[in-house]
PDB file of N, CA, C and O in Angstrom:
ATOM      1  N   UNK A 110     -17.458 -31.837  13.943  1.00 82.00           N
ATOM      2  CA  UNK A 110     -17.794 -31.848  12.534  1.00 82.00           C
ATOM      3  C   UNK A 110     -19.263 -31.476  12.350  1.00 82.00           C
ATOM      4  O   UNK A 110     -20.197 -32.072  12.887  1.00 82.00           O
ATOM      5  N   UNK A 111     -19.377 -30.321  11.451  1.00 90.00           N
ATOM      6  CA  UNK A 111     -21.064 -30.245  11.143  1.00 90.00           C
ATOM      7  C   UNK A 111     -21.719 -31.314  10.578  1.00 90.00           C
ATOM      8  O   UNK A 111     -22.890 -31.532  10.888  1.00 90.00           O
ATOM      9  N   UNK A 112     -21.092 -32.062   9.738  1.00 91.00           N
ATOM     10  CA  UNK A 112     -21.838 -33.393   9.458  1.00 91.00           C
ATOM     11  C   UNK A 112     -21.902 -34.298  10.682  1.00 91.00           C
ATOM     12  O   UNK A 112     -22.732 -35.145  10.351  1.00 91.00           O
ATOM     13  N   UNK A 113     -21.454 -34.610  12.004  1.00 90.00           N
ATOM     14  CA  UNK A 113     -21.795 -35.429  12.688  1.00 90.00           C
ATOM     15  C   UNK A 113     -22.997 -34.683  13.618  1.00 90.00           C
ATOM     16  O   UNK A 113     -23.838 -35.313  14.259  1.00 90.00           O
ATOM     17  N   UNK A 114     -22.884 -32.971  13.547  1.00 87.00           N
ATOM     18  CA  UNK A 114     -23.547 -32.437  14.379  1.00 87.00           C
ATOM     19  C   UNK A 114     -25.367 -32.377  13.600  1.00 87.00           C
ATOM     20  O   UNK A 114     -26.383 -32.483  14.287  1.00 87.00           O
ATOM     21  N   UNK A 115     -25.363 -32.251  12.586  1.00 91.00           N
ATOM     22  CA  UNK A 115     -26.823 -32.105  11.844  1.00 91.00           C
ATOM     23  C   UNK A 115     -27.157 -33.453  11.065  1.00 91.00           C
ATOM     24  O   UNK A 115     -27.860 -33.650  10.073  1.00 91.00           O
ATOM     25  N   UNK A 116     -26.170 -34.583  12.113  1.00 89.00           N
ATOM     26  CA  UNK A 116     -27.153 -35.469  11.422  1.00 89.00           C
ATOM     27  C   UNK A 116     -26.739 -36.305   9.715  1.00 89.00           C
ATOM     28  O   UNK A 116     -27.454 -37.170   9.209  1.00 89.00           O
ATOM     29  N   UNK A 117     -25.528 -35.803   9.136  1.00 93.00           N
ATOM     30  CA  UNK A 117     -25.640 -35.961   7.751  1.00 93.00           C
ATOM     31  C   UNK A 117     -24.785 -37.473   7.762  1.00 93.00           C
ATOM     32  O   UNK A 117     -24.789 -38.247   6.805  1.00 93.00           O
ATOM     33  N   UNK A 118     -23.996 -37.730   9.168  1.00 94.00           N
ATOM     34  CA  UNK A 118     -23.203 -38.814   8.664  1.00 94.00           C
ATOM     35  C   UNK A 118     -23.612 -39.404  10.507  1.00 94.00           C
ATOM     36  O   UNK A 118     -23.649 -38.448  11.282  1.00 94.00           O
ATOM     37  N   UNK A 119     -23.817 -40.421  10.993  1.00 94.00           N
ATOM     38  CA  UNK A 119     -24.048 -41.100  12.431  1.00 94.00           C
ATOM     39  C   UNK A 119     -22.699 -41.491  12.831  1.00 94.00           C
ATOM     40  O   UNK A 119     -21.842 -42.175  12.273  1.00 94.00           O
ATOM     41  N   UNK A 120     -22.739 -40.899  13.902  1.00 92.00           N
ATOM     42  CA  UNK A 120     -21.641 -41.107  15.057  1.00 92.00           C
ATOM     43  C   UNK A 120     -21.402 -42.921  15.256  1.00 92.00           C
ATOM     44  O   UNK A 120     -20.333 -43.404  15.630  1.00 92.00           O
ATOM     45  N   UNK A 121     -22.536 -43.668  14.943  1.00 94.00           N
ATOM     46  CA  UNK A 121     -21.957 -45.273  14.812  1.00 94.00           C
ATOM     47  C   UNK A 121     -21.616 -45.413  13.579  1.00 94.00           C
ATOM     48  O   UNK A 121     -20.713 -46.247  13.655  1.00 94.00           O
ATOM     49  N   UNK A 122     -21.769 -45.090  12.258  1.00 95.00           N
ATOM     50  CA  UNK A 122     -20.652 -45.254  11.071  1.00 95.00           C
ATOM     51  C   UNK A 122     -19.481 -44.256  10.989  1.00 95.00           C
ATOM     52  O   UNK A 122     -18.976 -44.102   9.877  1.00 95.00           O
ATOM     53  N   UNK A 123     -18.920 -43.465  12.171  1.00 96.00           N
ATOM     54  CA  UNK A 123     -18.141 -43.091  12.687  1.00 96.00           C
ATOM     55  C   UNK A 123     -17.042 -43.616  12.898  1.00 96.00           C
ATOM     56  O   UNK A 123     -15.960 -43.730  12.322  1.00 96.00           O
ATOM     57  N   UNK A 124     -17.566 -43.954  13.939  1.00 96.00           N
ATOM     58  CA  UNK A 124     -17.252 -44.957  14.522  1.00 96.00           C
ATOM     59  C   UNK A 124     -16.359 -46.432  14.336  1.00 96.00           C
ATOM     60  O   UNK A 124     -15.352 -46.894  14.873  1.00 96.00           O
ATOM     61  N   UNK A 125     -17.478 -46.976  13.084  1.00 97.00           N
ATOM     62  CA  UNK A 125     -17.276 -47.779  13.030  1.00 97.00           C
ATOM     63  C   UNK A 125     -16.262 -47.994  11.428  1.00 97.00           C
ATOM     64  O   UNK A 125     -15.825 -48.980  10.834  1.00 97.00           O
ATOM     65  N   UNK A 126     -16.230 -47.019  11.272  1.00 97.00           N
ATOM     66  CA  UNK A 126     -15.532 -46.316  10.081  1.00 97.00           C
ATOM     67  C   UNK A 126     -13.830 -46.179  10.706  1.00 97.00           C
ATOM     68  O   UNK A 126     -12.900 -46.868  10.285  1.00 97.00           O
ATOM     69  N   UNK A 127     -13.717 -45.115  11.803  1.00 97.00           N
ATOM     70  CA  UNK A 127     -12.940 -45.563  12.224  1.00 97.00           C
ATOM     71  C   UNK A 127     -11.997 -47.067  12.828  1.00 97.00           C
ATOM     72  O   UNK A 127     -11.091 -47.789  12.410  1.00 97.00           O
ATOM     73  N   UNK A 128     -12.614 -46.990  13.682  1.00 97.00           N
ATOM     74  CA  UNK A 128     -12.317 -48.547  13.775  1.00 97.00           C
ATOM     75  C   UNK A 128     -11.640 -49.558  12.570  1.00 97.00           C
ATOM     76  O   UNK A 128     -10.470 -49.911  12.714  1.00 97.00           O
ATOM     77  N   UNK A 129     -12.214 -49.890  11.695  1.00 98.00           N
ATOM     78  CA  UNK A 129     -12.297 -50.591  10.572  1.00 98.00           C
ATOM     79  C   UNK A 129     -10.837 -50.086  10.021  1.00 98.00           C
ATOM     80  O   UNK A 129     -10.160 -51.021   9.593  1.00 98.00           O
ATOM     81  N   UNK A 130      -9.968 -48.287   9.916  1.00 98.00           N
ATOM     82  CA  UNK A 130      -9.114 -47.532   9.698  1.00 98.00           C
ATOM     83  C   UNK A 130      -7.751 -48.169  10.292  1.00 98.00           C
ATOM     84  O   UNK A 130      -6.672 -48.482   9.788  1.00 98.00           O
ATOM     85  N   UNK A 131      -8.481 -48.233  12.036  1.00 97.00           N
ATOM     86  CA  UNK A 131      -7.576 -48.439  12.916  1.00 97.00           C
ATOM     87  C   UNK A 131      -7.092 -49.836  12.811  1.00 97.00           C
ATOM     88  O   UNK A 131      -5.892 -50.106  12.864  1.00 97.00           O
ATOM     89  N   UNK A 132      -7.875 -50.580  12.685  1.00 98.00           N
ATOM     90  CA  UNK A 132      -7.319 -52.537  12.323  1.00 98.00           C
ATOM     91  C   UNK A 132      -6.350 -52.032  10.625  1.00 98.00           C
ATOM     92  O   UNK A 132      -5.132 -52.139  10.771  1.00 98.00           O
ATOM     93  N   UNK A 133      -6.606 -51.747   9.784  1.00 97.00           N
ATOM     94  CA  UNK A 133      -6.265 -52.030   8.627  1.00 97.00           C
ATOM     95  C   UNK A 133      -4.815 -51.335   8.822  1.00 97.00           C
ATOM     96  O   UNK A 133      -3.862 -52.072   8.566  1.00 97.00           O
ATOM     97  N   UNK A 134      -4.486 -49.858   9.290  1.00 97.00           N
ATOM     98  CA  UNK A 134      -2.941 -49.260   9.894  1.00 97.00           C
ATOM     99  C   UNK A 134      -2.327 -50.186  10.525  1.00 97.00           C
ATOM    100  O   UNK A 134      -1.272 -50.620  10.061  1.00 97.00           O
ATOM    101  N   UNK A 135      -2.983 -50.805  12.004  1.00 97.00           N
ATOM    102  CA  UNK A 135      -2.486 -52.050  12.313  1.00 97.00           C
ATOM    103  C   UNK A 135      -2.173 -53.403  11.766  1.00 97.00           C
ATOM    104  O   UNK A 135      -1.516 -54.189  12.449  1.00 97.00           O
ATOM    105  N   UNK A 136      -2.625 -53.739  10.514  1.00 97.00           N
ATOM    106  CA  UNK A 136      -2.133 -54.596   9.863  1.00 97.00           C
ATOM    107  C   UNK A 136      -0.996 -54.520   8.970  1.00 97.00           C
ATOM    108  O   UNK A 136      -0.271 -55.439   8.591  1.00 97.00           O
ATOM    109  N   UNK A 137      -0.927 -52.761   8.571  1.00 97.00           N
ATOM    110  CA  UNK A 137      -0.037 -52.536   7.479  1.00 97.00           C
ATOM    111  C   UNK A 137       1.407 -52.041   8.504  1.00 97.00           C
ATOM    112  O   UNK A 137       2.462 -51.676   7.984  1.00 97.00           O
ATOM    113  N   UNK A 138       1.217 -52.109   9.853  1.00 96.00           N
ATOM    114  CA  UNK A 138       2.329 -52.001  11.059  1.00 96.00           C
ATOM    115  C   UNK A 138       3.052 -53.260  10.920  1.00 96.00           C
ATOM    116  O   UNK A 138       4.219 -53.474  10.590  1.00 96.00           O
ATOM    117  N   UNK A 139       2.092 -54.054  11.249  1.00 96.00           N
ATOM    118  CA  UNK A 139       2.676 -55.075  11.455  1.00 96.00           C
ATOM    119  C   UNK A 139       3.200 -55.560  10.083  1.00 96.00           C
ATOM    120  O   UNK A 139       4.109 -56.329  10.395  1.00 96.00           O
ATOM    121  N   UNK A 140       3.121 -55.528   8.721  1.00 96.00           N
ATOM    122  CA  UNK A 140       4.287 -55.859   7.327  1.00 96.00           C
ATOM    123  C   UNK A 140       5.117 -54.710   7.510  1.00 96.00           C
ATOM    124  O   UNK A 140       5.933 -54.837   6.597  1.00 96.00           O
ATOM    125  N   UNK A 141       5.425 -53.613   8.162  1.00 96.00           N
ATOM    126  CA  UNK A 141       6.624 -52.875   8.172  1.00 96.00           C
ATOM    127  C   UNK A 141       6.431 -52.018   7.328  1.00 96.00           C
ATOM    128  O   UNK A 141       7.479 -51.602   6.833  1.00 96.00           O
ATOM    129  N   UNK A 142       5.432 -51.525   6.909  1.00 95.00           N
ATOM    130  CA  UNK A 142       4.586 -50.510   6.537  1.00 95.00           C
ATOM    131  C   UNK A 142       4.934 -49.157   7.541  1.00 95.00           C
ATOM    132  O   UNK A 142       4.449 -49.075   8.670  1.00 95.00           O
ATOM    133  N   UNK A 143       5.644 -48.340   7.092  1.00 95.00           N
ATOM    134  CA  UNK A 143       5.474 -46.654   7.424  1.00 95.00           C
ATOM    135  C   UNK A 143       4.252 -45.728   7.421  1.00 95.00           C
ATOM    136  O   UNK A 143       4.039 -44.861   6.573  1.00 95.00           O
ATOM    137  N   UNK A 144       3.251 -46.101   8.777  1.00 94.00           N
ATOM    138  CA  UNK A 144       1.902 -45.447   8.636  1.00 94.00           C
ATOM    139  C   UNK A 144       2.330 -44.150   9.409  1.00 94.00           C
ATOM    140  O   UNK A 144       1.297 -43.630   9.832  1.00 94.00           O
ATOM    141  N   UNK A 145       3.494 -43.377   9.786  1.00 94.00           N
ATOM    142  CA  UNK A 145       3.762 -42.510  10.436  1.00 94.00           C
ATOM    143  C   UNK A 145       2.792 -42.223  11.836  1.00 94.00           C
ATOM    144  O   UNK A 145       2.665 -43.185  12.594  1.00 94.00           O
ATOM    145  N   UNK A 146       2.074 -40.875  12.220  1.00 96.00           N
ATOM    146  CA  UNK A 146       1.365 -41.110  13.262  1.00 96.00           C
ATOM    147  C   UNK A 146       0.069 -41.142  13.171  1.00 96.00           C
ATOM    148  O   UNK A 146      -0.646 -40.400  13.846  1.00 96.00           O
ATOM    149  N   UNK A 147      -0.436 -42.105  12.229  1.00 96.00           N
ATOM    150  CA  UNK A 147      -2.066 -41.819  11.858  1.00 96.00           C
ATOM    151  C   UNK A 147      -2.812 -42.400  13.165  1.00 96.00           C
ATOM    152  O   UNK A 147      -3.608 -41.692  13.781  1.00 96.00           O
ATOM    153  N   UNK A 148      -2.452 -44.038  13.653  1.00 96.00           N
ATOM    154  CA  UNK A 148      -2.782 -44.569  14.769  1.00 96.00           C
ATOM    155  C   UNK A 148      -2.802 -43.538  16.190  1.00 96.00           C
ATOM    156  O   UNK A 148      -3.736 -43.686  16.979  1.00 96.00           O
ATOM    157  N   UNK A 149      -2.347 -43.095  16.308  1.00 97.00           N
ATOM    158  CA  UNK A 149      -1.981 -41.786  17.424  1.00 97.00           C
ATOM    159  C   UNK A 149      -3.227 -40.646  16.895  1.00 97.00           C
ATOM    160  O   UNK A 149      -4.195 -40.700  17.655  1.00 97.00           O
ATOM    161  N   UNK A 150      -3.265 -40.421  16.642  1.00 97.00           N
ATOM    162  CA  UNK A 150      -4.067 -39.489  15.491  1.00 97.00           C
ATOM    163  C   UNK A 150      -5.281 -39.761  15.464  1.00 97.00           C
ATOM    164  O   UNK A 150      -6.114 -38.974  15.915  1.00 97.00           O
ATOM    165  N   UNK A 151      -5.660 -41.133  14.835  1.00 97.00           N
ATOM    166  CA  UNK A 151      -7.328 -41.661  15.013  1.00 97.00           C
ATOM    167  C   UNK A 151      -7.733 -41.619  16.484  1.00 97.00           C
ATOM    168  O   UNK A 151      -8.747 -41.172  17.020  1.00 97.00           O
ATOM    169  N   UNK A 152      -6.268 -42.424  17.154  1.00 97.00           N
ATOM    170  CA  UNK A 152      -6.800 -42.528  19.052  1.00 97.00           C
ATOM    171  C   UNK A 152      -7.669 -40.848  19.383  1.00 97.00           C
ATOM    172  O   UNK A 152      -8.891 -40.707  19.390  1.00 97.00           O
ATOM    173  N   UNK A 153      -7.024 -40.151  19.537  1.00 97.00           N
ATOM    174  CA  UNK A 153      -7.172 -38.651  19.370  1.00 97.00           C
ATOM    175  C   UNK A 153      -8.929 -38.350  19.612  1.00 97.00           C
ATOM    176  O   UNK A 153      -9.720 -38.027  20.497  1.00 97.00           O
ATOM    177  N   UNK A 154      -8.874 -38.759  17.952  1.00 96.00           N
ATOM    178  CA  UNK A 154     -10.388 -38.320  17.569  1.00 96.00           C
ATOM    179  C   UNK A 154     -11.254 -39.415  17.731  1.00 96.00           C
ATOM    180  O   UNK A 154     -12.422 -39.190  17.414  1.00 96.00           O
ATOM    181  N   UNK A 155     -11.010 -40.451  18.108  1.00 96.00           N
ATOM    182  CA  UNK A 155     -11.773 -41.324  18.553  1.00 96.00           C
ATOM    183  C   UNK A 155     -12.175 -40.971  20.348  1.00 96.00           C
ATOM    184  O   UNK A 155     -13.254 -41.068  20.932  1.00 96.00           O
ATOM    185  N   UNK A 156     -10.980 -40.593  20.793  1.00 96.00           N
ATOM    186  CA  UNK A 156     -11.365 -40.122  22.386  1.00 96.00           C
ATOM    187  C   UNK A 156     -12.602 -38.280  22.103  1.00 96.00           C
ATOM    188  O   UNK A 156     -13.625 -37.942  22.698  1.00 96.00           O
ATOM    189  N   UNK A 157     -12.050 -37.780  21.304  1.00 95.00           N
ATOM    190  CA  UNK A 157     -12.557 -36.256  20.912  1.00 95.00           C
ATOM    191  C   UNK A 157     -14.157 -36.363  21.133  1.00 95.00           C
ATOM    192  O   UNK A 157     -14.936 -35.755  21.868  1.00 95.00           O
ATOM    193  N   UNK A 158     -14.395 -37.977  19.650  1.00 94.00           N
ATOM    194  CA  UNK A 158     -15.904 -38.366  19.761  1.00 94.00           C
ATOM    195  C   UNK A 158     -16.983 -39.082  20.889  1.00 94.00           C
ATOM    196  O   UNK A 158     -18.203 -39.152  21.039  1.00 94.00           O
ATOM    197  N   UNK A 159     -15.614 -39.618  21.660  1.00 94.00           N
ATOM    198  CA  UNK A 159     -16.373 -39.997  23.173  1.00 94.00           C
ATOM    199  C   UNK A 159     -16.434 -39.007  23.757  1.00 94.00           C
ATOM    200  O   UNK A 159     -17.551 -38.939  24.270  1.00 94.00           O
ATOM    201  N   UNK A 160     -15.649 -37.880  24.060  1.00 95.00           N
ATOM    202  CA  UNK A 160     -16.127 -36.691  25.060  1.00 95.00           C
ATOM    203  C   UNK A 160     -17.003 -35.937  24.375  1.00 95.00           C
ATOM    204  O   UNK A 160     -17.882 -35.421  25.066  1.00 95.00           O
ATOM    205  N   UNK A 161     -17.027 -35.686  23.045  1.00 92.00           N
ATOM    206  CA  UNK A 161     -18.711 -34.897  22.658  1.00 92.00           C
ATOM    207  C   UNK A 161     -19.701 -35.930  23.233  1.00 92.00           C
ATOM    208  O   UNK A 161     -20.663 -35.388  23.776  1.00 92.00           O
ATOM    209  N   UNK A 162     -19.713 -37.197  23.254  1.00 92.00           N
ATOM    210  CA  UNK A 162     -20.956 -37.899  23.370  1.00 92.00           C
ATOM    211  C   UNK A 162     -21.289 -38.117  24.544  1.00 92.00           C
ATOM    212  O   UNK A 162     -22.427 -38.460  24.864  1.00 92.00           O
ATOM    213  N   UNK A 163     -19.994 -37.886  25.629  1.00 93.00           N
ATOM    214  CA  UNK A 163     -20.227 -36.866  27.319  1.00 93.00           C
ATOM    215  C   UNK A 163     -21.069 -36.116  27.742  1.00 93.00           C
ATOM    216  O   UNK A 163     -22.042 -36.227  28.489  1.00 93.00           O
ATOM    217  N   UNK A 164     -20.469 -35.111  27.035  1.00 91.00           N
ATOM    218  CA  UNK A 164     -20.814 -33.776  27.247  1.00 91.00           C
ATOM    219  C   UNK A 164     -22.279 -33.589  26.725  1.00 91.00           C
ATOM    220  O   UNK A 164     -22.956 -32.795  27.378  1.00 91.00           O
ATOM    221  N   UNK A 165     -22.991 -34.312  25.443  1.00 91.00           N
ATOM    222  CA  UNK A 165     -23.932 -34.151  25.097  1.00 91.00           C
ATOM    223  C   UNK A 165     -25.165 -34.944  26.121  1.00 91.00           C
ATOM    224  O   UNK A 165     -26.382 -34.789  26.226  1.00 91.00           O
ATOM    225  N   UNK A 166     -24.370 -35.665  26.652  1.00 93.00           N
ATOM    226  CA  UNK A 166     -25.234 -36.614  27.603  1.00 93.00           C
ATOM    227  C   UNK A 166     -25.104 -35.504  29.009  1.00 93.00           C
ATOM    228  O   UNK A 166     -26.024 -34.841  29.489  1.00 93.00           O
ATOM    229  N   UNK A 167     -24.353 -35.529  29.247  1.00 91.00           N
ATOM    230  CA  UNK A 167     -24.549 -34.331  30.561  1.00 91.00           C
ATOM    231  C   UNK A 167     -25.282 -33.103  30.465  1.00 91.00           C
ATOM    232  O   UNK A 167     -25.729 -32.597  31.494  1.00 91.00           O
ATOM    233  N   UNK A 168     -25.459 -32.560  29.332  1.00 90.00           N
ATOM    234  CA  UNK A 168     -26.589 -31.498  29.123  1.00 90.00           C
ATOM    235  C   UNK A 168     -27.923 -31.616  28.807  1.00 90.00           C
ATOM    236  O   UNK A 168     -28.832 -30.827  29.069  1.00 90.00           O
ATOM    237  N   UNK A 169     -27.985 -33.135  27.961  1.00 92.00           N
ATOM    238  CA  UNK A 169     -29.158 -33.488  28.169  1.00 92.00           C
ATOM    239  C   UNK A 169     -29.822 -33.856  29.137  1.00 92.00           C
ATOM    240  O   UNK A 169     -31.043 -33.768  29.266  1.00 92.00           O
ATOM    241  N   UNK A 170     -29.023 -34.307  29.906  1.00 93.00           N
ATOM    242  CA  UNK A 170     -29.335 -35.099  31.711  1.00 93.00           C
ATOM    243  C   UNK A 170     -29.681 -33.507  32.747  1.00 93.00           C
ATOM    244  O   UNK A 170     -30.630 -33.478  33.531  1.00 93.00           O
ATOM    245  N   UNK A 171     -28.986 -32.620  32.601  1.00 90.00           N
ATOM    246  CA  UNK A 171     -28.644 -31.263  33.354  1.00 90.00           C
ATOM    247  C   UNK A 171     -28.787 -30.183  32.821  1.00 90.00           C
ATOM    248  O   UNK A 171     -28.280 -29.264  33.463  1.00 90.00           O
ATOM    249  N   UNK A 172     -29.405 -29.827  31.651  1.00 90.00           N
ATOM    250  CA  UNK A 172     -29.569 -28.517  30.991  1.00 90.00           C
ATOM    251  C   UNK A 172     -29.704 -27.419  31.710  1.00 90.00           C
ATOM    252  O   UNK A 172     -29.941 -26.370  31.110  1.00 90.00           O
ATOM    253  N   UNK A 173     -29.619 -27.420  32.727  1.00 88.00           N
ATOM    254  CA  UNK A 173     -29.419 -25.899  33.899  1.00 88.00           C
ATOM    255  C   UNK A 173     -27.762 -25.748  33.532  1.00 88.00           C
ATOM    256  O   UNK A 173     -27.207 -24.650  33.567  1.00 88.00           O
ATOM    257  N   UNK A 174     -27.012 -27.081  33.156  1.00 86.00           N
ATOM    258  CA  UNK A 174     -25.573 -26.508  32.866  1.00 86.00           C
ATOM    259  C   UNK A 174     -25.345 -25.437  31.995  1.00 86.00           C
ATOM    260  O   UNK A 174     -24.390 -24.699  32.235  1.00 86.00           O
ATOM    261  N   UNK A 175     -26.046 -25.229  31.039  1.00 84.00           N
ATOM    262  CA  UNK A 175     -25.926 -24.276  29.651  1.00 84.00           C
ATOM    263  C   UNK A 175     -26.420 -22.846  30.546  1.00 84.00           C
ATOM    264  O   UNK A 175     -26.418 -21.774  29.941  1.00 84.00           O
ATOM    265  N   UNK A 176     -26.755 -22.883  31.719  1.00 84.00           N
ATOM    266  CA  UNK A 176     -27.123 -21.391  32.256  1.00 84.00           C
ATOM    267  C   UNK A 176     -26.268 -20.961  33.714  1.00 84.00           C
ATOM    268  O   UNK A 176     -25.976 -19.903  34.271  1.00 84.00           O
ATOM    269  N   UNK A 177     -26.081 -22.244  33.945  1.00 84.00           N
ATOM    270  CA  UNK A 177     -25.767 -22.122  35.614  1.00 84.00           C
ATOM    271  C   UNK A 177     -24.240 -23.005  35.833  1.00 84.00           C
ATOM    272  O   UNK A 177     -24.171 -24.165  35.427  1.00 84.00           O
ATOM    273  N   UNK A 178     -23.442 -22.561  36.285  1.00 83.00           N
ATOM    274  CA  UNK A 178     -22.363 -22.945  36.459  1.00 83.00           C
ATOM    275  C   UNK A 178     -22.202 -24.160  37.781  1.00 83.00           C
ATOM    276  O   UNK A 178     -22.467 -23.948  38.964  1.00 83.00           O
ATOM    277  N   UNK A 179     -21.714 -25.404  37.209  1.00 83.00           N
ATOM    278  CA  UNK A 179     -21.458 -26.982  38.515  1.00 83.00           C
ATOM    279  C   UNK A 179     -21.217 -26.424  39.642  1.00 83.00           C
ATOM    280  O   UNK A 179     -21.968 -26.556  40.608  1.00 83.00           O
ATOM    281  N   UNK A 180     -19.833 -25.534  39.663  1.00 86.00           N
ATOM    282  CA  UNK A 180     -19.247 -25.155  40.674  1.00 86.00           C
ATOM    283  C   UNK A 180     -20.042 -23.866  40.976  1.00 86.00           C
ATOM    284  O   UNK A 180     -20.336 -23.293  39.927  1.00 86.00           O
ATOM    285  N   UNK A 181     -20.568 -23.105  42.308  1.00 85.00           N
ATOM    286  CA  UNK A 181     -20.865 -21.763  42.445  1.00 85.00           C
ATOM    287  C   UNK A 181     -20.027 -21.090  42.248  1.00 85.00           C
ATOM    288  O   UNK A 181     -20.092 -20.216  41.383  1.00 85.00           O
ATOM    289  N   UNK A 182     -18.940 -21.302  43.025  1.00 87.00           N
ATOM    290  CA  UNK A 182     -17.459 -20.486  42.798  1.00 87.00           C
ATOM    291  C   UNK A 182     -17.456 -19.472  41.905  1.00 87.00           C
ATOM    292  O   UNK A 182     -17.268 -18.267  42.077  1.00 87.00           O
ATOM    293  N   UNK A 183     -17.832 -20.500  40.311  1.00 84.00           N
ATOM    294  CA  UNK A 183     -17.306 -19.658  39.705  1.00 84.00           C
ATOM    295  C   UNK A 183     -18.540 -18.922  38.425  1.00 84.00           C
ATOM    296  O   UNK A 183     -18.289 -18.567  37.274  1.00 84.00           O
ATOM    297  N   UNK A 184     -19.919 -18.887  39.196  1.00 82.00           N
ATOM    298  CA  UNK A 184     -21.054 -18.029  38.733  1.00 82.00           C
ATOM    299  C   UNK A 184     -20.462 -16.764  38.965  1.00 82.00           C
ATOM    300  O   UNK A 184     -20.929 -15.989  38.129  1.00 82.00           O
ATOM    301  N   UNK A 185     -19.610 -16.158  39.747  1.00 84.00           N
ATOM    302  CA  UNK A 185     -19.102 -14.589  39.354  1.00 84.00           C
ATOM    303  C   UNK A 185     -18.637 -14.377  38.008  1.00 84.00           C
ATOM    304  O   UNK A 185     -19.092 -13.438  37.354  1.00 84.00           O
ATOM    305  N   UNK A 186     -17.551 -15.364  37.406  1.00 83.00           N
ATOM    306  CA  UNK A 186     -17.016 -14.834  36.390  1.00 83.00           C
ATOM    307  C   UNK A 186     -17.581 -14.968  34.731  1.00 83.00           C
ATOM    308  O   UNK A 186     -17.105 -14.619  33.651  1.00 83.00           O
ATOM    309  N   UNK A 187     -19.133 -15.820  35.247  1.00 71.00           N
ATOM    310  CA  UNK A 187     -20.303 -15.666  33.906  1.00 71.00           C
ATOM    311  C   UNK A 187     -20.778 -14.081  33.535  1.00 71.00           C
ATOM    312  O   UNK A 187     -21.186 -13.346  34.434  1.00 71.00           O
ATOM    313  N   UNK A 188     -20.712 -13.737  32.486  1.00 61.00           N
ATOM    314  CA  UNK A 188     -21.062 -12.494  32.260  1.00 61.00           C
ATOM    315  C   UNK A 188     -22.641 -12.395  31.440  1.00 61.00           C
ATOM    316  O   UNK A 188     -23.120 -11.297  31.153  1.00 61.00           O
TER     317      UNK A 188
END
């Protein structure tokens, strides 16, 4: 999302936004409430927002990654 990327909305009211989503579906599960697959769905993008916050940590830690490939192997097929 460009708003999580420039800053306009924080990855902990994200977060915690989600979350807050995910209890309230789970409550309306449990009265027999038809939330179809939203729970499946948030999991999703809740895992999506932990691997950007990976990946952003591994380039900040390794910024030779953005030029130079982990594996040598496969520096041939960088163009």
């Amino acid at each position: 999302s460009p708003y999580i990327t420039w800053g306009h909305i924080s990855l902990r009211q994200t977060i915690h936004s989600l979350q807050e989503r995910q209890e309230q579906l789970r409550r309306m599960q449990k009265q027999g409430r038809n939330i179809g697959t939203w729970l499946r769905s948030l999991q999703a993008f809740s895992s999506r927002l932990h691997w950007r916050s990976h990946f952003i940590q591994k380039l900040e830690s390794e910024p030779i990654m953005e030029k130079q490939d982990v594996c040598p192997a496969y520096q041939p097929l960088r163009r």
